Amino acid sequence: MTMDSFLLEPSLDSVKALLILDNDGNRIMAKYYDDLTWAGVEDQKKFEKSLFTKTHKANAEIIMLDGMNCLYKSNVDLFFYVIGSGQENELLLMSVLDCLYSTVSSILRKNVDKRALFDHIDVVMLAMDEMIDGGIILEADPAEVTARICLRSDDIPLGEQTVAQVLQSAKEQLKWSLLK
């Protein structure tokens, strides 16, 4: 055997799936980027069930399941998963997981639970799309992802806004009042 037989073709596709499951293992959100591994919804649900049974009581951050690197983080009643191939760099996948969790935490204003996630599910889906496109990692910086999804400053309470955001909001209100 030569070393060439072990080398794989380079690919930008790093992430096979992003998942958010509840504390019973039910799917809240899922984005699968590999149609060859999971042919349909039945295969996806079967994978999610086996993944949850392996991870819900474990005290680790990474497991190998069905030849896939599965990184996960849990909070109150949610489980966040990033799935990559068995040959993928775990540190790269961990940076995606940290970005996903930090972005969701920022969107939900540090109140990361199932109810708050359902209230803001559209923004969380947009954030997932800003991070990953077709399995290719576009952004792994939570601050950049949060800025890209354009949280409107009027959604943020005045006490949590920066001075620049308050001034920008005041300018916009003054401009609209003068234009009327």
Short mmCIF file of N, CA, C and O in Angstrom, two decimals, residues 125-177:
data_model
loop_
_atom_site.label_atom_id
_atom_site.label_comp_id
_atom_site.label_asym_id
_atom_site.label_seq_id
_atom_site.Cartn_x
_atom_site.Cartn_y
_atom_site.Cartn_z
N MET A 125 -32.88 30.07 11.37
CA MET A 125 -32.69 29.41 10.07
C MET A 125 -31.86 30.28 9.13
O MET A 125 -31.00 29.78 8.40
N LEU A 126 -32.09 31.57 9.15
CA LEU A 126 -31.30 32.49 8.35
C LEU A 126 -29.84 32.46 8.78
O LEU A 126 -28.94 32.46 7.93
N ALA A 127 -29.60 32.41 10.07
CA ALA A 127 -28.23 32.34 10.58
C ALA A 127 -27.54 31.06 10.12
O ALA A 127 -26.36 31.08 9.74
N MET A 128 -28.26 29.94 10.14
CA MET A 128 -27.69 28.68 9.67
C MET A 128 -27.32 28.78 8.19
O MET A 128 -26.28 28.27 7.76
N ASP A 129 -28.18 29.44 7.42
CA ASP A 129 -27.89 29.61 5.99
C ASP A 129 -26.70 30.54 5.75
O ASP A 129 -25.97 30.37 4.78
N GLU A 130 -26.52 31.51 6.63
CA GLU A 130 -25.37 32.41 6.50
C GLU A 130 -24.06 31.71 6.87
O GLU A 130 -23.01 32.06 6.35
N MET A 131 -24.13 30.71 7.75
CA MET A 131 -22.93 29.98 8.18
C MET A 131 -22.50 28.94 7.15
O MET A 131 -21.32 28.84 6.82
N ILE A 132 -23.46 28.15 6.67
CA ILE A 132 -23.17 27.00 5.81
C ILE A 132 -24.05 27.09 4.56
O ILE A 132 -25.25 27.34 4.65
N ASP A 133 -23.44 26.85 3.42
CA ASP A 133 -24.21 26.80 2.17
C ASP A 133 -23.81 25.53 1.42
O ASP A 133 -22.68 25.42 0.95
N GLY A 134 -24.72 24.59 1.33
CA GLY A 134 -24.45 23.35 0.61
C GLY A 134 -23.33 22.52 1.21
O GLY A 134 -22.64 21.79 0.50
N GLY A 135 -23.09 22.66 2.52
CA GLY A 135 -22.03 21.91 3.17
C GLY A 135 -20.71 22.66 3.24
O GLY A 135 -19.76 22.22 3.87
N ILE A 136 -20.64 23.81 2.59
CA ILE A 136 -19.42 24.62 2.57
C ILE A 136 -19.53 25.68 3.66
O ILE A 136 -20.52 26.42 3.73
N ILE A 137 -18.50 25.77 4.48
CA ILE A 137 -18.49 26.75 5.57
C ILE A 137 -18.21 28.12 4.98
O ILE A 137 -17.17 28.35 4.37
N LEU A 138 -19.17 29.04 5.16
CA LEU A 138 -18.99 30.40 4.68
C LEU A 138 -18.47 31.33 5.77
O LEU A 138 -17.67 32.22 5.51
N GLU A 139 -18.94 31.12 7.00
CA GLU A 139 -18.56 32.00 8.10
C GLU A 139 -18.58 31.22 9.40
O GLU A 139 -19.49 30.45 9.64
N ALA A 140 -17.56 31.45 10.24
CA ALA A 140 -17.50 30.76 11.53
C ALA A 140 -17.32 31.75 12.67
O ALA A 140 -16.98 31.36 13.78
N ASP A 141 -17.55 33.03 12.40
CA ASP A 141 -17.46 34.06 13.42
C ASP A 141 -18.87 34.47 13.84
O ASP A 141 -19.62 35.00 13.02
N PRO A 142 -19.26 34.20 15.09
CA PRO A 142 -20.63 34.49 15.51
C PRO A 142 -21.01 35.96 15.39
O PRO A 142 -22.14 36.29 15.04
N ALA A 143 -20.07 36.87 15.64
CA ALA A 143 -20.37 38.30 15.54
C ALA A 143 -20.69 38.68 14.09
O ALA A 143 -21.61 39.46 13.83
N GLU A 144 -19.94 38.10 13.17
CA GLU A 144 -20.16 38.38 11.74
C GLU A 144 -21.49 37.80 11.27
O GLU A 144 -22.23 38.44 10.51
N VAL A 145 -21.82 36.60 11.71
CA VAL A 145 -23.10 35.99 11.33
C VAL A 145 -24.25 36.81 11.89
O VAL A 145 -25.23 37.08 11.19
N THR A 146 -24.13 37.23 13.14
CA THR A 146 -25.18 38.03 13.76
C THR A 146 -25.34 39.36 13.02
O THR A 146 -26.46 39.82 12.80
N ALA A 147 -24.23 39.96 12.61
CA ALA A 147 -24.31 41.21 11.85
C ALA A 147 -24.96 40.98 10.48
O ALA A 147 -25.72 41.82 10.00
N ARG A 148 -24.67 39.85 9.86
CA ARG A 148 -25.22 39.57 8.53
C ARG A 148 -26.72 39.33 8.55
O ARG A 148 -27.39 39.63 7.58
N ILE A 149 -27.22 38.78 9.63
CA ILE A 149 -28.66 38.52 9.66
C ILE A 149 -29.44 39.78 10.02
O ILE A 149 -30.67 39.75 10.07
N CYS A 150 -28.69 40.86 10.26
CA CYS A 150 -29.28 42.19 10.41
C CYS A 150 -30.38 42.24 11.46
O CYS A 150 -31.54 42.49 11.13
N LEU A 151 -30.02 41.98 12.69
CA LEU A 151 -30.98 42.19 13.76
C LEU A 151 -31.28 43.68 13.81
O LEU A 151 -30.38 44.49 13.93
N ARG A 152 -32.53 44.03 13.68
CA ARG A 152 -32.90 45.44 13.69
C ARG A 152 -32.69 45.99 15.10
O ARG A 152 -32.99 45.34 16.10
N SER A 153 -32.19 47.20 15.17
CA SER A 153 -31.88 47.79 16.47
C SER A 153 -33.13 48.05 17.28
O SER A 153 -33.06 48.13 18.50
N ASP A 154 -34.31 48.19 16.64
CA ASP A 154 -35.52 48.41 17.42
C ASP A 154 -36.00 47.13 18.10
O ASP A 154 -36.86 47.19 18.96
N ASP A 155 -35.43 45.99 17.72
CA ASP A 155 -35.75 44.74 18.39
C ASP A 155 -34.93 44.56 19.68
O ASP A 155 -35.29 43.78 20.53
N ILE A 156 -33.83 45.30 19.77
CA ILE A 156 -32.94 45.17 20.92
C ILE A 156 -33.35 46.21 21.96
O ILE A 156 -33.53 47.38 21.63
N PRO A 157 -33.52 45.81 23.21
CA PRO A 157 -33.88 46.78 24.23
C PRO A 157 -32.85 47.90 24.33
O PRO A 157 -31.65 47.68 24.08
N LEU A 158 -33.29 49.08 24.70
CA LEU A 158 -32.42 50.26 24.73
C LEU A 158 -31.21 50.05 25.63
O LEU A 158 -30.11 50.48 25.31
N GLY A 159 -31.38 49.35 26.75
CA GLY A 159 -30.28 49.12 27.67
C GLY A 159 -29.19 48.23 27.11
O GLY A 159 -28.05 48.28 27.56
N GLU A 160 -29.49 47.41 26.09
CA GLU A 160 -28.51 46.51 25.51
C GLU A 160 -27.88 47.06 24.23
O GLU A 160 -27.02 46.43 23.65
N GLN A 161 -28.33 48.24 23.77
CA GLN A 161 -27.78 48.82 22.55
C GLN A 161 -26.49 49.57 22.86
O GLN A 161 -26.30 50.12 23.94
N THR A 162 -25.61 49.62 21.86
CA THR A 162 -24.40 50.42 22.00
C THR A 162 -24.76 51.87 21.72
O THR A 162 -25.83 52.18 21.21
N VAL A 163 -23.85 52.76 22.06
CA VAL A 163 -24.08 54.19 21.83
C VAL A 163 -24.28 54.46 20.34
O VAL A 163 -25.15 55.23 19.94
N ALA A 164 -23.50 53.79 19.50
CA ALA A 164 -23.62 53.98 18.06
C ALA A 164 -25.00 53.54 17.56
O ALA A 164 -25.60 54.19 16.70
N GLN A 165 -25.51 52.44 18.11
CA GLN A 165 -26.83 51.97 17.70
C GLN A 165 -27.92 52.95 18.14
O GLN A 165 -28.86 53.20 17.40
N VAL A 166 -27.79 53.51 19.34
CA VAL A 166 -28.77 54.48 19.83
C VAL A 166 -28.74 55.73 18.96
O VAL A 166 -29.79 56.25 18.57
N LEU A 167 -27.53 56.22 18.62
CA LEU A 167 -27.42 57.40 17.76
C LEU A 167 -27.98 57.14 16.38
O LEU A 167 -28.66 57.99 15.80
N GLN A 168 -27.71 55.96 15.83
CA GLN A 168 -28.24 55.61 14.51
C GLN A 168 -29.77 55.55 14.54
O GLN A 168 -30.43 56.04 13.63
N SER A 169 -30.32 54.99 15.57
CA SER A 169 -31.77 54.91 15.72
C SER A 169 -32.38 56.31 15.84
O SER A 169 -33.41 56.61 15.23
N ALA A 170 -31.72 57.17 16.61
CA ALA A 170 -32.21 58.55 16.76
C ALA A 170 -32.14 59.30 15.44
O ALA A 170 -33.06 60.05 15.09
N LYS A 171 -31.06 59.10 14.67
CA LYS A 171 -30.94 59.74 13.35
C LYS A 171 -32.06 59.29 12.43
O LYS A 171 -32.66 60.11 11.71
N GLU A 172 -32.35 58.00 12.42
CA GLU A 172 -33.42 57.48 11.55
C GLU A 172 -34.77 58.03 11.95
O GLU A 172 -35.56 58.42 11.09
N GLN A 173 -35.04 58.10 13.25
CA GLN A 173 -36.31 58.64 13.70
C GLN A 173 -36.44 60.12 13.37
O GLN A 173 -37.50 60.58 12.94
N LEU A 174 -35.37 60.88 13.51
CA LEU A 174 -35.38 62.30 13.16
C LEU A 174 -35.58 62.48 11.67
O LEU A 174 -36.35 63.33 11.24
N LYS A 175 -34.89 61.67 10.87
CA LYS A 175 -35.02 61.76 9.42
C LYS A 175 -36.47 61.49 9.00
O LYS A 175 -37.02 62.23 8.19
N TRP A 176 -37.08 60.47 9.57
CA TRP A 176 -38.46 60.14 9.19
C TRP A 176 -39.45 61.19 9.67
O TRP A 176 -40.45 61.48 9.01
N SER A 177 -39.16 61.80 10.83
CA SER A 177 -40.07 62.84 11.31
C SER A 177 -39.96 64.10 10.46
O SER A 177 -40.94 64.83 10.26
#
